Amino acid sequence: MKTILVLGGTGKTGSRIARRLKVAGLPVRTATRTSGDVHFDLDDPASWTPALDGVTAAYLVEPSLSASTDHRARIPRLVTEAFTAGVRRLVLLSAPRAGEDGHPLHAAEQAVRGSGVDWSILRPQWFAQNFSEGPWRPGILAGTLALPTGDGRTPFVDVEDIAEVAVAALTEDRHSGRVYDLTGPRAISFGEAAGLIGRATGRTILHVDADPAAFIGSSFVDTPAFRPGRKRSSCGAGQGSRFAARADRRAPNYPPPVTN
C-alpha cells in the first residue's frame, strides 16, 4: 500500500487530515519544516525527494502568501517533482477567487490542474478555528477582537469539515477534477462571532472595527493579496497567522494568507 503525503501535517487542516487517515488504517506521512514524520521545506527542493518517496497521493499547502514568496515557482515546481516521483493524486488547499489571474494561489491551482494526475482543489472560507487556535485567539482571550472587518459577513467553516472533504478527495476517485467551495452553514459578522463565543464561554468578548491602514501599518505586513476594494457581503477566504485586510466597510477583498 502506497503512502499519502500531508504537507503541513501538524497544522490546522494537516493534523486533522493525518489523524483521519490513520484512523482509517491508511499509511500517511506528515511533512513540515520543524516536526512531522519527515523534514520538508518548500524553499529547499533537496528536502522534497525523501518526502515524496513511495507517495501516490499528496495534500498540498502553500503556507505563505507574502510578497517575498515566489508563488509562481514553489508549488508548481513541487507538482512537477511529485509527478516525476510517481504521485498520481493531488489535493490542493486553496482559497476563493484563486482562479483569477493575479491571485497568489492562481499559479498553484493552474499547476495542479495541468499536472496530468487526478486532482482536487479545496477553496474554504475563513477557518472557524482561527478564533480558538489561530491568529484571533489572543484577542478572544483578552476579550477584545480588533480587526478591520466592519460589518462584513462570512460563513466560517469548521476545519474538521475541510479535513473530511480532503480525506475523501485523497482516497476516492469520484472527486478527481473537482473544485470544492467550502463554507459554514451561514454567514455571520465578526461581531456576531465574538458574541456567540462570549455566550458559549460565559465571558464578554467585543469586536472592535479597527482602521485598516493603522492596523496593517502597526501590526501586519501588507501583501499583493490585499487591495482596497468595493464593499462585499462576505469576507475573503483562506487563513493565516498574518491577517491583513483592506476594503470599504470592511471585509477583506482578497483572502489572507493560507496556513494549513
Tab-separated table of C-alpha atoms in Angstrom:
chain	number	residue	atom	x	y	z
A	1	MET	CA	0.000	0.000	0.000
A	2	LYS	CA	1.413	3.363	-1.022
A	3	THR	CA	1.786	6.367	1.256
A	4	ILE	CA	-0.294	9.557	1.419
A	5	LEU	CA	1.810	12.683	2.000
A	6	VAL	CA	0.318	15.536	4.050
A	7	LEU	CA	2.184	18.841	3.857
A	8	GLY	CA	1.787	20.986	6.954
A	9	GLY	CA	0.924	17.788	8.773
A	10	THR	CA	0.919	19.442	12.195
A	11	GLY	CA	-1.194	22.441	11.164
A	12	LYS	CA	-4.920	23.056	11.456
A	13	THR	CA	-6.032	21.073	8.413
A	14	GLY	CA	-2.997	18.828	8.048
A	15	SER	CA	-3.120	17.377	11.559
A	16	ARG	CA	-6.796	16.561	11.227
A	17	ILE	CA	-6.318	15.003	7.799
A	18	ALA	CA	-3.452	12.863	9.067
A	19	ARG	CA	-5.472	11.725	12.067
A	20	ARG	CA	-8.429	10.696	9.911
A	21	LEU	CA	-6.194	8.781	7.508
A	22	LYS	CA	-4.527	6.935	10.381
A	23	VAL	CA	-7.887	6.013	11.919
A	24	ALA	CA	-8.875	4.592	8.527
A	25	GLY	CA	-5.750	2.434	8.594
A	26	LEU	CA	-4.094	4.220	5.682
A	27	PRO	CA	-0.352	4.889	5.543
A	28	VAL	CA	0.285	8.602	5.990
A	29	ARG	CA	3.452	10.706	6.123
A	30	THR	CA	3.311	14.175	7.664
A	31	ALA	CA	5.828	16.723	6.400
A	32	THR	CA	6.765	20.056	7.960
A	33	ARG	CA	9.819	22.255	8.399
A	34	THR	CA	10.191	21.624	12.123
A	35	SER	CA	8.332	18.436	13.021
A	36	GLY	CA	6.227	15.701	11.498
A	37	ASP	CA	7.391	12.379	10.085
A	38	VAL	CA	9.805	13.937	7.616
A	39	HIS	CA	11.509	17.302	7.197
A	40	PHE	CA	10.073	19.318	4.320
A	41	ASP	CA	10.726	22.893	3.244
A	42	LEU	CA	9.206	24.442	0.127
A	43	ASP	CA	12.290	26.653	-0.125
A	44	ASP	CA	14.614	23.633	-0.060
A	45	PRO	CA	13.960	21.276	-3.005
A	46	ALA	CA	16.555	18.879	-1.591
A	47	SER	CA	14.044	18.056	1.159
A	48	TRP	CA	11.355	17.081	-1.340
A	49	THR	CA	12.799	13.788	-2.603
A	50	PRO	CA	12.685	11.847	0.689
A	51	ALA	CA	9.231	13.272	1.442
A	52	LEU	CA	7.878	12.110	-1.939
A	53	ASP	CA	9.478	8.666	-1.894
A	54	GLY	CA	6.799	5.978	-2.246
A	55	VAL	CA	3.958	8.520	-2.215
A	56	THR	CA	0.957	8.110	-4.521
A	57	ALA	CA	-1.292	10.908	-3.179
A	58	ALA	CA	-0.414	14.252	-1.629
A	59	TYR	CA	-2.150	17.103	0.181
A	60	LEU	CA	-0.524	20.389	-0.825
A	61	VAL	CA	-0.448	23.673	1.073
A	62	GLU	CA	1.262	26.979	0.286
A	63	PRO	CA	1.903	28.276	3.809
A	64	SER	CA	2.930	31.811	2.861
A	65	LEU	CA	1.308	34.375	0.598
A	66	SER	CA	3.712	37.162	1.470
A	67	ALA	CA	5.009	39.411	-1.284
A	68	SER	CA	8.520	37.988	-0.852
A	69	THR	CA	7.402	34.460	-1.748
A	70	ASP	CA	7.672	33.317	-5.376
A	71	HIS	CA	4.234	31.764	-5.695
A	72	ARG	CA	4.788	31.057	-9.395
A	73	ALA	CA	7.614	28.668	-8.576
A	74	ARG	CA	7.207	26.792	-5.302
A	75	ILE	CA	4.016	24.751	-5.642
A	76	PRO	CA	4.247	24.466	-9.472
A	77	ARG	CA	7.791	23.108	-9.172
A	78	LEU	CA	6.715	20.727	-6.419
A	79	VAL	CA	3.856	19.479	-8.600
A	80	THR	CA	6.343	18.645	-11.346
A	81	GLU	CA	8.625	16.868	-8.881
A	82	ALA	CA	5.690	14.952	-7.436
A	83	PHE	CA	4.630	13.688	-10.848
A	84	THR	CA	8.181	12.555	-11.586
A	85	ALA	CA	8.305	10.759	-8.223
A	86	GLY	CA	5.158	8.785	-9.029
A	87	VAL	CA	2.464	10.767	-7.222
A	88	ARG	CA	-0.825	10.262	-9.056
A	89	ARG	CA	-3.304	12.260	-6.963
A	90	LEU	CA	-3.030	15.837	-5.680
A	91	VAL	CA	-5.341	17.759	-3.355
A	92	LEU	CA	-4.594	21.481	-3.016
A	93	LEU	CA	-5.727	23.742	-0.183
A	94	SER	CA	-6.566	26.960	-1.998
A	95	ALA	CA	-8.901	29.916	-1.425
A	96	PRO	CA	-11.909	31.616	-3.022
A	97	ARG	CA	-11.110	33.629	-6.161
A	98	ALA	CA	-7.830	31.765	-6.659
A	99	GLY	CA	-8.992	31.000	-10.180
A	100	GLU	CA	-8.472	34.668	-11.047
A	101	ASP	CA	-5.264	35.989	-12.583
A	102	GLY	CA	-3.204	37.854	-10.011
A	103	HIS	CA	-4.322	35.816	-7.040
A	104	PRO	CA	-1.306	34.461	-5.090
A	105	LEU	CA	-2.620	30.895	-5.401
A	106	HIS	CA	-3.578	31.103	-9.070
A	107	ALA	CA	-0.298	29.590	-10.300
A	108	ALA	CA	-0.610	26.736	-7.800
A	109	GLU	CA	-4.120	25.943	-8.983
A	110	GLN	CA	-3.063	26.034	-12.625
A	111	ALA	CA	-0.135	23.720	-11.918
A	112	VAL	CA	-2.350	21.182	-10.170
A	113	ARG	CA	-4.952	21.326	-12.943
A	114	GLY	CA	-2.276	20.746	-15.574
A	115	SER	CA	-0.348	18.110	-13.638
A	116	GLY	CA	-1.535	15.121	-15.643
A	117	VAL	CA	-2.728	13.325	-12.492
A	118	ASP	CA	-6.002	13.142	-10.583
A	119	TRP	CA	-6.537	16.412	-8.743
A	120	SER	CA	-8.957	18.225	-6.460
A	121	ILE	CA	-8.926	21.821	-5.235
A	122	LEU	CA	-10.426	22.984	-1.941
A	123	ARG	CA	-11.411	26.627	-1.509
A	124	PRO	CA	-12.556	27.105	2.087
A	125	GLN	CA	-13.860	30.235	3.706
A	126	TRP	CA	-12.335	31.557	6.954
A	127	PHE	CA	-11.465	28.788	9.415
A	128	ALA	CA	-13.711	28.810	12.488
A	129	GLN	CA	-10.683	27.522	14.405
A	130	ASN	CA	-8.887	30.819	13.822
A	131	PHE	CA	-10.776	32.000	16.898
A	132	SER	CA	-9.502	29.140	19.079
A	133	GLU	CA	-6.194	28.025	17.536
A	134	GLY	CA	-5.080	30.752	15.183
A	135	PRO	CA	-4.366	34.467	14.893
A	136	TRP	CA	-7.525	35.666	16.627
A	137	ARG	CA	-7.094	33.569	19.789
A	138	PRO	CA	-5.165	36.272	21.722
A	139	GLY	CA	-7.956	38.783	21.115
A	140	ILE	CA	-10.583	36.267	22.199
A	141	LEU	CA	-8.662	35.528	25.395
A	142	ALA	CA	-8.172	39.252	26.053
A	143	GLY	CA	-11.855	39.968	25.488
A	144	THR	CA	-11.344	42.374	22.569
A	145	LEU	CA	-11.048	41.229	18.955
A	146	ALA	CA	-9.740	44.211	16.964
A	147	LEU	CA	-9.924	43.575	13.206
A	148	PRO	CA	-10.713	45.850	10.234
A	149	THR	CA	-13.746	43.869	9.103
A	150	GLY	CA	-16.607	46.274	9.719
A	151	ASP	CA	-19.976	44.607	9.215
A	152	GLY	CA	-18.664	42.183	6.608
A	153	ARG	CA	-20.078	38.684	6.953
A	154	THR	CA	-18.582	35.291	6.141
A	155	PRO	CA	-19.678	31.659	6.579
A	156	PHE	CA	-16.848	30.466	8.826
A	157	VAL	CA	-16.097	26.808	8.130
A	158	ASP	CA	-15.113	24.138	10.658
A	159	VAL	CA	-11.651	22.768	9.876
A	160	GLU	CA	-12.959	19.283	10.683
A	161	ASP	CA	-15.260	19.631	7.669
A	162	ILE	CA	-12.322	20.681	5.482
A	163	ALA	CA	-10.359	17.650	6.668
A	164	GLU	CA	-13.269	15.329	5.918
A	165	VAL	CA	-13.501	16.602	2.344
A	166	ALA	CA	-9.718	16.446	1.902
A	167	VAL	CA	-9.550	12.817	3.040
A	168	ALA	CA	-12.341	11.893	0.633
A	169	ALA	CA	-10.526	13.662	-2.203
A	170	LEU	CA	-7.264	11.901	-1.334
A	171	THR	CA	-8.814	8.448	-1.258
A	172	GLU	CA	-11.789	8.394	-3.650
A	173	ASP	CA	-11.737	8.533	-7.451
A	174	ARG	CA	-15.025	10.426	-7.777
A	175	HIS	CA	-13.509	13.737	-6.673
A	176	SER	CA	-10.955	13.942	-9.493
A	177	GLY	CA	-11.132	17.184	-11.455
A	178	ARG	CA	-13.403	18.876	-8.932
A	179	VAL	CA	-13.138	22.288	-7.243
A	180	TYR	CA	-14.953	22.500	-3.927
A	181	ASP	CA	-16.016	25.790	-2.326
A	182	LEU	CA	-16.300	25.016	1.382
A	183	THR	CA	-18.395	27.154	3.722
A	184	GLY	CA	-20.097	27.032	7.066
A	185	PRO	CA	-23.890	26.900	7.441
A	186	ARG	CA	-24.478	30.668	7.413
A	187	ALA	CA	-22.659	33.963	7.058
A	188	ILE	CA	-22.117	35.969	10.223
A	189	SER	CA	-20.150	39.084	11.111
A	190	PHE	CA	-17.092	39.113	13.354
A	191	GLY	CA	-19.189	40.918	15.933
A	192	GLU	CA	-21.748	38.127	15.883
A	193	ALA	CA	-18.969	35.541	16.114
A	194	ALA	CA	-17.492	37.297	19.146
A	195	GLY	CA	-20.925	37.394	20.764
A	196	LEU	CA	-21.526	33.671	20.135
A	197	ILE	CA	-18.151	32.765	21.634
A	198	GLY	CA	-18.798	35.024	24.612
A	199	ARG	CA	-22.160	33.431	25.337
A	200	ALA	CA	-20.693	29.913	24.995
A	201	THR	CA	-17.830	30.697	27.384
A	202	GLY	CA	-19.691	32.951	29.797
A	203	ARG	CA	-17.419	35.901	29.051
A	204	THR	CA	-17.767	39.330	27.467
A	205	ILE	CA	-15.945	39.419	24.125
A	206	LEU	CA	-16.178	42.514	21.949
A	207	HIS	CA	-15.303	43.062	18.304
A	208	VAL	CA	-13.663	46.422	17.600
A	209	ASP	CA	-13.643	47.615	13.992
A	210	ALA	CA	-10.012	48.666	13.558
A	211	ASP	CA	-8.891	51.198	10.970
A	212	PRO	CA	-7.398	49.190	8.037
A	213	ALA	CA	-4.431	51.478	7.361
A	214	ALA	CA	-3.459	51.744	11.016
A	215	PHE	CA	-3.990	48.023	11.550
A	216	ILE	CA	-1.744	46.998	8.666
A	217	GLY	CA	0.861	49.641	9.381
A	218	SER	CA	1.204	48.881	13.074
A	219	SER	CA	0.807	45.122	13.241
A	220	PHE	CA	0.941	43.322	9.945
A	221	VAL	CA	2.616	43.114	6.570
A	222	ASP	CA	0.636	44.136	3.524
A	223	THR	CA	0.856	41.790	0.532
A	224	PRO	CA	-0.399	41.741	-3.046
A	225	ALA	CA	-3.210	39.517	-1.792
A	226	PHE	CA	-4.927	42.583	-0.360
A	227	ARG	CA	-6.057	45.678	-2.111
A	228	PRO	CA	-8.646	48.329	-1.264
A	229	GLY	CA	-11.883	47.356	-2.933
A	230	ARG	CA	-15.618	47.536	-3.146
A	231	LYS	CA	-17.897	46.621	-0.326
A	232	ARG	CA	-18.598	42.918	-0.182
A	233	SER	CA	-21.185	40.963	1.756
A	234	SER	CA	-18.698	38.369	2.912
A	235	CYS	CA	-15.081	38.208	3.905
A	236	GLY	CA	-12.416	36.744	1.708
A	237	ALA	CA	-11.186	33.256	2.473
A	238	GLY	CA	-8.016	31.402	3.255
A	239	GLN	CA	-6.229	31.589	6.552
A	240	GLY	CA	-3.073	32.993	8.029
A	241	SER	CA	-1.046	33.943	11.029
A	242	ARG	CA	-0.794	37.397	9.450
A	243	PHE	CA	-4.212	38.776	8.723
A	244	ALA	CA	-4.130	41.919	6.606
A	245	ALA	CA	-7.366	43.233	5.174
A	246	ARG	CA	-8.291	46.463	3.419
A	247	ALA	CA	-11.706	47.218	1.981
A	248	ASP	CA	-14.621	49.609	2.303
A	249	ARG	CA	-16.797	48.713	5.315
A	250	ARG	CA	-14.700	46.496	5.644
A	251	ALA	CA	-14.313	42.889	4.606
A	252	PRO	CA	-11.129	41.523	3.031
A	253	ASN	CA	-11.180	41.909	-0.732
A	254	TYR	CA	-8.792	39.020	-1.231
A	255	PRO	CA	-8.020	36.044	1.002
A	256	PRO	CA	-5.455	36.408	3.746
A	257	PRO	CA	-2.503	34.029	3.806
A	258	VAL	CA	-3.276	30.350	3.945
A	259	THR	CA	-1.869	28.213	6.713
A	260	ASN	CA	-2.584	24.565	6.876
